[in-house]
PDB file of C-alpha atoms in Angstrom:
ATOM      1  CA  UNK A  14      -2.216 -24.641 -27.322  1.00  0.00           C
ATOM      2  CA  UNK A  15       1.484 -24.030 -27.998  1.00  0.00           C
ATOM      3  CA  UNK A  16       3.311 -22.399 -25.107  1.00  0.00           C
ATOM      4  CA  UNK A  17       5.595 -19.489 -25.990  1.00  0.00           C
ATOM      5  CA  UNK A  18       9.221 -20.237 -25.106  1.00  0.00           C
ATOM      6  CA  UNK A  19      10.598 -17.873 -22.455  1.00  0.00           C
ATOM      7  CA  UNK A  20      13.706 -17.218 -24.520  1.00  0.00           C
ATOM      8  CA  UNK A  21      11.808 -16.505 -27.741  1.00  0.00           C
ATOM      9  CA  UNK A  22      11.855 -12.980 -29.246  1.00  0.00           C
ATOM     10  CA  UNK A  23       8.052 -12.906 -29.034  1.00  0.00           C
ATOM     11  CA  UNK A  24       8.082 -13.659 -25.295  1.00  0.00           C
ATOM     12  CA  UNK A  25      10.935 -11.237 -24.555  1.00  0.00           C
ATOM     13  CA  UNK A  26       9.238  -8.427 -26.479  1.00  0.00           C
ATOM     14  CA  UNK A  27       5.986  -9.027 -24.616  1.00  0.00           C
ATOM     15  CA  UNK A  28       7.804  -9.140 -21.274  1.00  0.00           C
ATOM     16  CA  UNK A  29       9.583  -5.840 -21.998  1.00  0.00           C
ATOM     17  CA  UNK A  30       6.252  -4.227 -22.794  1.00  0.00           C
ATOM     18  CA  UNK A  31       4.686  -5.304 -19.513  1.00  0.00           C
ATOM     19  CA  UNK A  32       7.836  -4.346 -17.599  1.00  0.00           C
ATOM     20  CA  UNK A  33       7.452  -0.854 -19.058  1.00  0.00           C
ATOM     21  CA  UNK A  34       4.006  -0.414 -17.523  1.00  0.00           C
ATOM     22  CA  UNK A  35       3.379   1.331 -14.206  1.00  0.00           C
ATOM     23  CA  UNK A  36       0.354   0.201 -12.193  1.00  0.00           C
ATOM     24  CA  UNK A  37      -1.327   2.895 -10.108  1.00  0.00           C
ATOM     25  CA  UNK A  38      -4.383   2.564  -7.907  1.00  0.00           C
ATOM     26  CA  UNK A  39      -6.979   4.650  -6.087  1.00  0.00           C
ATOM     27  CA  UNK A  40      -9.808   6.597  -7.713  1.00  0.00           C
ATOM     28  CA  UNK A  41      -8.338  10.092  -7.486  1.00  0.00           C
ATOM     29  CA  UNK A  42      -4.863   8.905  -8.488  1.00  0.00           C
ATOM     30  CA  UNK A  43      -6.140   7.042 -11.561  1.00  0.00           C
ATOM     31  CA  UNK A  44      -8.364   9.971 -12.548  1.00  0.00           C
ATOM     32  CA  UNK A  45      -5.472  12.455 -12.333  1.00  0.00           C
ATOM     33  CA  UNK A  46      -3.274  10.106 -14.348  1.00  0.00           C
ATOM     34  CA  UNK A  47      -5.867   9.812 -17.096  1.00  0.00           C
ATOM     35  CA  UNK A  48      -6.377  13.586 -17.150  1.00  0.00           C
ATOM     36  CA  UNK A  49      -2.684  14.021 -18.005  1.00  0.00           C
ATOM     37  CA  UNK A  50      -2.424  14.137 -21.792  1.00  0.00           C
ATOM     38  CA  UNK A  51       1.010  12.468 -21.730  1.00  0.00           C
ATOM     39  CA  UNK A  52      -0.211   9.175 -20.240  1.00  0.00           C
ATOM     40  CA  UNK A  53      -1.212   6.153 -22.278  1.00  0.00           C
ATOM     41  CA  UNK A  54      -3.403   3.657 -20.436  1.00  0.00           C
ATOM     42  CA  UNK A  55      -3.132   0.055 -21.503  1.00  0.00           C
ATOM     43  CA  UNK A  56      -5.711  -1.465 -19.179  1.00  0.00           C
ATOM     44  CA  UNK A  57      -8.195  -0.212 -16.569  1.00  0.00           C
ATOM     45  CA  UNK A  58      -9.010  -2.638 -13.750  1.00  0.00           C
ATOM     46  CA  UNK A  59     -12.281  -2.250 -11.829  1.00  0.00           C
ATOM     47  CA  UNK A  60     -13.855  -4.207  -8.996  1.00  0.00           C
ATOM     48  CA  UNK A  61     -17.195  -5.802  -9.877  1.00  0.00           C
ATOM     49  CA  UNK A  62     -18.452  -4.729  -6.453  1.00  0.00           C
ATOM     50  CA  UNK A  63     -17.974  -0.996  -7.126  1.00  0.00           C
ATOM     51  CA  UNK A  64     -21.121   1.037  -6.629  1.00  0.00           C
ATOM     52  CA  UNK A  65     -22.099   3.714  -9.123  1.00  0.00           C
ATOM     53  CA  UNK A  66     -20.151   6.965  -8.619  1.00  0.00           C
ATOM     54  CA  UNK A  67     -19.522   9.998 -10.805  1.00  0.00           C
ATOM     55  CA  UNK A  68     -15.749   9.709 -10.430  1.00  0.00           C
ATOM     56  CA  UNK A  69     -15.902   6.123 -11.730  1.00  0.00           C
ATOM     57  CA  UNK A  70     -17.994   7.260 -14.702  1.00  0.00           C
ATOM     58  CA  UNK A  71     -15.363   9.891 -15.496  1.00  0.00           C
ATOM     59  CA  UNK A  72     -12.517   7.386 -15.158  1.00  0.00           C
ATOM     60  CA  UNK A  73     -14.257   4.939 -17.494  1.00  0.00           C
ATOM     61  CA  UNK A  74     -14.999   7.610 -20.109  1.00  0.00           C
ATOM     62  CA  UNK A  75     -11.388   8.849 -20.073  1.00  0.00           C
ATOM     63  CA  UNK A  76     -10.085   5.288 -20.319  1.00  0.00           C
ATOM     64  CA  UNK A  77     -12.347   4.608 -23.292  1.00  0.00           C
ATOM     65  CA  UNK A  78     -11.256   7.829 -24.999  1.00  0.00           C
ATOM     66  CA  UNK A  79      -7.616   6.680 -24.662  1.00  0.00           C
ATOM     67  CA  UNK A  80      -8.416   3.274 -26.136  1.00  0.00           C
ATOM     68  CA  UNK A  81      -7.874   1.271 -22.941  1.00  0.00           C
ATOM     69  CA  UNK A  82      -9.086  -2.245 -22.321  1.00  0.00           C
ATOM     70  CA  UNK A  83     -11.482  -2.256 -19.344  1.00  0.00           C
ATOM     71  CA  UNK A  84     -11.516  -5.376 -17.177  1.00  0.00           C
ATOM     72  CA  UNK A  85     -13.742  -6.191 -14.191  1.00  0.00           C
ATOM     73  CA  UNK A  86     -12.441  -8.372 -11.353  1.00  0.00           C
ATOM     74  CA  UNK A  87     -13.553  -9.743  -8.026  1.00  0.00           C
ATOM     75  CA  UNK A  88     -11.994  -7.954  -5.069  1.00  0.00           C
ATOM     76  CA  UNK A  89      -9.353 -10.614  -4.456  1.00  0.00           C
ATOM     77  CA  UNK A  90      -8.119 -10.502  -8.045  1.00  0.00           C
ATOM     78  CA  UNK A  91      -8.026  -6.702  -8.049  1.00  0.00           C
ATOM     79  CA  UNK A  92      -6.006  -6.652  -4.827  1.00  0.00           C
ATOM     80  CA  UNK A  93      -3.389  -8.874  -6.487  1.00  0.00           C
ATOM     81  CA  UNK A  94      -3.095  -6.295  -9.275  1.00  0.00           C
ATOM     82  CA  UNK A  95      -2.985  -3.183  -7.057  1.00  0.00           C
ATOM     83  CA  UNK A  96      -0.988  -4.924  -4.281  1.00  0.00           C
ATOM     84  CA  UNK A  97      -2.865  -2.682  -1.835  1.00  0.00           C
ATOM     85  CA  UNK A  98      -6.397  -3.896  -1.137  1.00  0.00           C
ATOM     86  CA  UNK A  99      -6.869  -1.376   1.675  1.00  0.00           C
ATOM     87  CA  UNK A 100      -6.314   1.664  -0.523  1.00  0.00           C
ATOM     88  CA  UNK A 101      -7.124   0.770  -4.126  1.00  0.00           C
ATOM     89  CA  UNK A 102     -10.821   1.785  -3.792  1.00  0.00           C
ATOM     90  CA  UNK A 103     -11.725  -0.767  -6.440  1.00  0.00           C
ATOM     91  CA  UNK A 104      -9.657   0.861  -9.193  1.00  0.00           C
ATOM     92  CA  UNK A 105      -6.231   0.262 -10.737  1.00  0.00           C
ATOM     93  CA  UNK A 106      -4.681   1.177 -14.080  1.00  0.00           C
ATOM     94  CA  UNK A 107      -1.703  -0.028 -16.112  1.00  0.00           C
ATOM     95  CA  UNK A 108      -0.035   3.047 -17.590  1.00  0.00           C
ATOM     96  CA  UNK A 109       2.696   3.524 -20.126  1.00  0.00           C
ATOM     97  CA  UNK A 110       4.442   6.812 -19.349  1.00  0.00           C
ATOM     98  CA  UNK A 111       6.620   8.758 -21.739  1.00  0.00           C
ATOM     99  CA  UNK A 112       9.578   8.863 -19.322  1.00  0.00           C
ATOM    100  CA  UNK A 113       9.157   5.383 -17.836  1.00  0.00           C
ATOM    101  CA  UNK A 114      11.575   2.876 -19.397  1.00  0.00           C
ATOM    102  CA  UNK A 115      14.071   0.132 -18.719  1.00  0.00           C
ATOM    103  CA  UNK A 116      17.586   1.390 -18.070  1.00  0.00           C
ATOM    104  CA  UNK A 117      19.144  -0.566 -20.928  1.00  0.00           C
ATOM    105  CA  UNK A 118      16.922   1.329 -23.365  1.00  0.00           C
ATOM    106  CA  UNK A 119      18.464   4.561 -22.081  1.00  0.00           C
ATOM    107  CA  UNK A 120      21.942   3.047 -22.354  1.00  0.00           C
ATOM    108  CA  UNK A 121      21.354   2.025 -25.960  1.00  0.00           C
ATOM    109  CA  UNK A 122      20.477   5.619 -26.845  1.00  0.00           C
ATOM    110  CA  UNK A 123      23.043   7.349 -24.619  1.00  0.00           C
ATOM    111  CA  UNK A 124      25.731   7.338 -27.308  1.00  0.00           C
ATOM    112  CA  UNK A 125      23.879  10.280 -28.838  1.00  0.00           C
ATOM    113  CA  UNK A 126      24.379  12.260 -25.601  1.00  0.00           C
ATOM    114  CA  UNK A 127      27.958  13.268 -24.849  1.00  0.00           C
ATOM    115  CA  UNK A 128      27.274  13.660 -21.140  1.00  0.00           C
ATOM    116  CA  UNK A 129      24.227  12.928 -19.056  1.00  0.00           C
ATOM    117  CA  UNK A 130      23.387  13.131 -15.363  1.00  0.00           C
ATOM    118  CA  UNK A 131      21.391  10.493 -13.509  1.00  0.00           C
ATOM    119  CA  UNK A 132      20.272   9.906  -9.947  1.00  0.00           C
ATOM    120  CA  UNK A 133      20.349   6.333  -8.602  1.00  0.00           C
ATOM    121  CA  UNK A 134      18.207   5.443  -5.597  1.00  0.00           C
ATOM    122  CA  UNK A 135      19.615   2.906  -3.152  1.00  0.00           C
ATOM    123  CA  UNK A 136      16.988   2.188  -0.510  1.00  0.00           C
ATOM    124  CA  UNK A 137      14.997   5.452  -0.437  1.00  0.00           C
ATOM    125  CA  UNK A 138      11.972   4.157   1.448  1.00  0.00           C
ATOM    126  CA  UNK A 139      10.006   7.235   2.454  1.00  0.00           C
ATOM    127  CA  UNK A 140       7.253   7.874  -0.149  1.00  0.00           C
ATOM    128  CA  UNK A 141       7.379  11.643   0.374  1.00  0.00           C
ATOM    129  CA  UNK A 142      11.137  11.684  -0.170  1.00  0.00           C
ATOM    130  CA  UNK A 143      10.765   9.635  -3.347  1.00  0.00           C
ATOM    131  CA  UNK A 144       8.052  11.959  -4.635  1.00  0.00           C
ATOM    132  CA  UNK A 145      10.104  15.086  -3.920  1.00  0.00           C
ATOM    133  CA  UNK A 146      13.200  13.544  -5.543  1.00  0.00           C
ATOM    134  CA  UNK A 147      11.161  12.838  -8.674  1.00  0.00           C
ATOM    135  CA  UNK A 148       9.794  16.387  -8.668  1.00  0.00           C
ATOM    136  CA  UNK A 149      13.266  17.964  -8.339  1.00  0.00           C
ATOM    137  CA  UNK A 150      14.745  15.692 -11.003  1.00  0.00           C
ATOM    138  CA  UNK A 151      11.916  16.479 -13.397  1.00  0.00           C
ATOM    139  CA  UNK A 152      12.299  20.227 -12.828  1.00  0.00           C
ATOM    140  CA  UNK A 153      16.093  20.295 -12.825  1.00  0.00           C
ATOM    141  CA  UNK A 154      18.997  19.107 -14.940  1.00  0.00           C
ATOM    142  CA  UNK A 155      18.576  15.365 -14.472  1.00  0.00           C
ATOM    143  CA  UNK A 156      18.290  13.022 -17.459  1.00  0.00           C
ATOM    144  CA  UNK A 157      16.972  10.024 -15.542  1.00  0.00           C
ATOM    145  CA  UNK A 158      16.362   8.367 -12.179  1.00  0.00           C
ATOM    146  CA  UNK A 159      17.583   4.792 -11.759  1.00  0.00           C
ATOM    147  CA  UNK A 160      14.837   3.152  -9.706  1.00  0.00           C
ATOM    148  CA  UNK A 161      15.324  -0.528  -8.742  1.00  0.00           C
ATOM    149  CA  UNK A 162      12.220  -2.697  -8.560  1.00  0.00           C
ATOM    150  CA  UNK A 163      12.923  -3.611  -4.930  1.00  0.00           C
ATOM    151  CA  UNK A 164      14.366  -1.813  -1.920  1.00  0.00           C
ATOM    152  CA  UNK A 165      12.820   1.612  -2.510  1.00  0.00           C
ATOM    153  CA  UNK A 166       9.360   3.020  -1.888  1.00  0.00           C
ATOM    154  CA  UNK A 167       6.904   1.929  -4.554  1.00  0.00           C
ATOM    155  CA  UNK A 168       5.032   4.377  -6.761  1.00  0.00           C
ATOM    156  CA  UNK A 169       1.801   4.886  -4.811  1.00  0.00           C
ATOM    157  CA  UNK A 170      -0.652   7.753  -4.181  1.00  0.00           C
ATOM    158  CA  UNK A 171       1.666   9.277  -1.543  1.00  0.00           C
ATOM    159  CA  UNK A 172       4.586   9.355  -3.980  1.00  0.00           C
ATOM    160  CA  UNK A 173       2.400  10.765  -6.747  1.00  0.00           C
ATOM    161  CA  UNK A 174       1.056  13.486  -4.448  1.00  0.00           C
ATOM    162  CA  UNK A 175       4.549  14.448  -3.194  1.00  0.00           C
ATOM    163  CA  UNK A 176       5.763  14.599  -6.793  1.00  0.00           C
ATOM    164  CA  UNK A 177       2.943  17.026  -7.646  1.00  0.00           C
ATOM    165  CA  UNK A 178       2.046  14.754 -10.558  1.00  0.00           C
ATOM    166  CA  UNK A 179       5.499  14.947 -12.166  1.00  0.00           C
ATOM    167  CA  UNK A 180       5.856  11.162 -11.811  1.00  0.00           C
ATOM    168  CA  UNK A 181       3.682  10.881 -14.925  1.00  0.00           C
ATOM    169  CA  UNK A 182       6.318  12.605 -17.070  1.00  0.00           C
ATOM    170  CA  UNK A 183       9.567  12.120 -15.111  1.00  0.00           C
ATOM    171  CA  UNK A 184      12.434  10.093 -16.662  1.00  0.00           C
ATOM    172  CA  UNK A 185      12.211   6.946 -14.515  1.00  0.00           C
ATOM    173  CA  UNK A 186      14.628   4.169 -15.509  1.00  0.00           C
ATOM    174  CA  UNK A 187      13.703   0.802 -14.041  1.00  0.00           C
ATOM    175  CA  UNK A 188      16.202  -1.936 -13.191  1.00  0.00           C
ATOM    176  CA  UNK A 189      15.919  -5.212 -11.326  1.00  0.00           C
ATOM    177  CA  UNK A 190      19.229  -4.817  -9.512  1.00  0.00           C
ATOM    178  CA  UNK A 191      20.945  -1.462  -8.954  1.00  0.00           C
ATOM    179  CA  UNK A 192      24.453  -2.927  -8.690  1.00  0.00           C
ATOM    180  CA  UNK A 193      24.161  -4.681 -12.061  1.00  0.00           C
ATOM    181  CA  UNK A 194      22.770  -1.535 -13.679  1.00  0.00           C
ATOM    182  CA  UNK A 195      25.595   0.629 -12.309  1.00  0.00           C
ATOM    183  CA  UNK A 196      28.185  -1.858 -13.572  1.00  0.00           C
ATOM    184  CA  UNK A 197      26.618  -1.645 -17.035  1.00  0.00           C
ATOM    185  CA  UNK A 198      26.765   2.149 -16.934  1.00  0.00           C
ATOM    186  CA  UNK A 199      30.394   2.086 -15.792  1.00  0.00           C
ATOM    187  CA  UNK A 200      31.253  -0.227 -18.694  1.00  0.00           C
ATOM    188  CA  UNK A 201      29.793   2.452 -20.947  1.00  0.00           C
ATOM    189  CA  UNK A 202      31.980   5.186 -19.492  1.00  0.00           C
ATOM    190  CA  UNK A 203      29.824   6.659 -16.727  1.00  0.00           C
ATOM    191  CA  UNK A 204      31.176   7.872 -13.397  1.00  0.00           C
ATOM    192  CA  UNK A 205      29.296   6.642 -10.333  1.00  0.00           C
ATOM    193  CA  UNK A 206      29.408   9.104  -7.436  1.00  0.00           C
ATOM    194  CA  UNK A 207      28.628   8.645  -3.767  1.00  0.00           C
ATOM    195  CA  UNK A 208      27.764  11.568  -1.509  1.00  0.00           C
ATOM    196  CA  UNK A 209      29.993  11.203   1.535  1.00  0.00           C
ATOM    197  CA  UNK A 210      30.788  13.552   4.426  1.00  0.00           C
ATOM    198  CA  UNK A 211      34.351  12.153   4.402  1.00  0.00           C
ATOM    199  CA  UNK A 212      35.007  13.112   0.767  1.00  0.00           C
ATOM    200  CA  UNK A 213      37.272  16.028  -0.139  1.00  0.00           C
ATOM    201  CA  UNK A 214      35.659  16.974  -3.477  1.00  0.00           C
ATOM    202  CA  UNK A 215      32.798  19.435  -3.085  1.00  0.00           C
ATOM    203  CA  UNK A 216      29.625  19.054  -5.127  1.00  0.00           C
ATOM    204  CA  UNK A 217      29.583  22.685  -6.273  1.00  0.00           C
ATOM    205  CA  UNK A 218      33.175  22.374  -7.578  1.00  0.00           C
ATOM    206  CA  UNK A 219      32.712  18.963  -9.185  1.00  0.00           C
ATOM    207  CA  UNK A 220      32.494  19.217 -12.990  1.00  0.00           C
ATOM    208  CA  UNK A 221      32.798  15.744 -14.508  1.00  0.00           C
ATOM    209  CA  UNK A 222      33.795  15.437 -18.164  1.00  0.00           C
ATOM    210  CA  UNK A 223      31.905  12.160 -18.528  1.00  0.00           C
ATOM    211  CA  UNK A 224      28.356  10.890 -17.912  1.00  0.00           C
ATOM    212  CA  UNK A 225      27.699  10.952 -14.181  1.00  0.00           C
ATOM    213  CA  UNK A 226      25.421   9.027 -11.821  1.00  0.00           C
ATOM    214  CA  UNK A 227      24.858  10.347  -8.295  1.00  0.00           C
ATOM    215  CA  UNK A 228      23.775   7.669  -5.812  1.00  0.00           C
ATOM    216  CA  UNK A 229      21.296   8.616  -3.090  1.00  0.00           C
ATOM    217  CA  UNK A 230      21.103   6.238  -0.129  1.00  0.00           C
ATOM    218  CA  UNK A 231      18.687   5.143   2.554  1.00  0.00           C
ATOM    219  CA  UNK A 232      17.320   7.831   4.882  1.00  0.00           C
ATOM    220  CA  UNK A 233      18.949   6.377   8.013  1.00  0.00           C
ATOM    221  CA  UNK A 234      21.767   4.087   6.814  1.00  0.00           C
ATOM    222  CA  UNK A 235      22.917   5.875   3.682  1.00  0.00           C
ATOM    223  CA  UNK A 236      24.385   4.053   0.700  1.00  0.00           C
ATOM    224  CA  UNK A 237      24.781   0.294   1.084  1.00  0.00           C
ATOM    225  CA  UNK A 238      28.309  -1.112   1.256  1.00  0.00           C
ATOM    226  CA  UNK A 239      27.925  -2.997  -2.052  1.00  0.00           C
ATOM    227  CA  UNK A 240      26.879   0.140  -3.938  1.00  0.00           C
ATOM    228  CA  UNK A 241      29.400   2.391  -2.166  1.00  0.00           C
ATOM    229  CA  UNK A 242      32.215   0.090  -3.265  1.00  0.00           C
ATOM    230  CA  UNK A 243      31.077   0.450  -6.876  1.00  0.00           C
ATOM    231  CA  UNK A 244      31.386   4.234  -6.771  1.00  0.00           C
ATOM    232  CA  UNK A 245      34.505   5.670  -8.398  1.00  0.00           C
ATOM    233  CA  UNK A 246      33.964   9.203  -7.098  1.00  0.00           C
ATOM    234  CA  UNK A 247      33.204  10.466  -3.588  1.00  0.00           C
ATOM    235  CA  UNK A 248      31.584  13.900  -3.301  1.00  0.00           C
ATOM    236  CA  UNK A 249      30.697  16.001  -0.261  1.00  0.00           C
ATOM    237  CA  UNK A 250      28.348  18.873   0.514  1.00  0.00           C
ATOM    238  CA  UNK A 251      30.092  21.047   3.125  1.00  0.00           C
ATOM    239  CA  UNK A 252      27.998  21.615   6.260  1.00  0.00           C
ATOM    240  CA  UNK A 253      27.927  24.533   8.678  1.00  0.00           C
ATOM    241  CA  UNK A 254      26.817  24.928  12.303  1.00  0.00           C
ATOM    242  CA  UNK A 255      27.417  21.298  13.228  1.00  0.00           C
ATOM    243  CA  UNK A 256      24.851  19.882  10.790  1.00  0.00           C
ATOM    244  CA  UNK A 257      25.857  16.320   9.883  1.00  0.00           C
ATOM    245  CA  UNK A 258      23.719  15.648   6.810  1.00  0.00           C
ATOM    246  CA  UNK A 259      20.810  16.779   4.665  1.00  0.00           C
ATOM    247  CA  UNK A 260      17.515  15.113   3.888  1.00  0.00           C
ATOM    248  CA  UNK A 261      17.926  12.880   0.810  1.00  0.00           C
ATOM    249  CA  UNK A 262      15.315  14.852  -1.141  1.00  0.00           C
ATOM    250  CA  UNK A 263      17.136  18.126  -0.400  1.00  0.00           C
ATOM    251  CA  UNK A 264      20.383  16.559  -1.594  1.00  0.00           C
ATOM    252  CA  UNK A 265      18.650  15.492  -4.810  1.00  0.00           C
ATOM    253  CA  UNK A 266      17.450  19.071  -5.369  1.00  0.00           C
ATOM    254  CA  UNK A 267      20.983  20.447  -4.919  1.00  0.00           C
ATOM    255  CA  UNK A 268      22.297  17.973  -7.497  1.00  0.00           C
ATOM    256  CA  UNK A 269      19.451  18.661  -9.906  1.00  0.00           C
ATOM    257  CA  UNK A 270      20.116  22.392  -9.924  1.00  0.00           C
ATOM    258  CA  UNK A 271      23.921  22.258  -9.577  1.00  0.00           C
TER     259      UNK A 271
END
């Protein structure tokens, strides 16, 4: 059998497709995802050891109606797919979501948008915070969320619950490395903004005349030094009554509805 070269167009196209998929797990989570009309399911993964249950019957019927491939695995193989053997409940699904894409795809289309506003997440590790950020971005005036593959909370049932299901239609832009992605955006004319208590520009008075990316940092340590040094704007949210900072999800909501 001929092996596909890793630099061949065929391989790269296939890799981009699989990189565009989001894997979710857990019976209720998968069921809710399949009930959303906007989701396309590529493959449903089930444990061979699953016992008969009405929720599994419903999941299988929905997956079939959406044209999904259904694959049965032993428990060890399924745990490698879900990456959470303790909580997958014998079910995982590979989904292709309408707002879930690689960041360079957004960049290639951004020339048609004069200005856009993105959030970039640099080490947001609390699943509830991530879910609430996604919910605010989806409801507000945010065109995308730059979400690195590592360093942030992963999309799991807690994130999906905190997002109130908006994760299935939110504009999530995946990147392997946030610094590299931000450099690419800057090369294409975007401003990269850090929220800093030491800044003199106030968020409510900041009206950029170019595409803008607001970076949200880790819950305890804030924005990493590497990412902070890439930012070409520093913005503050004035605080009263001795309050030093806001929860990262609250900050995201203020930006989304600015």
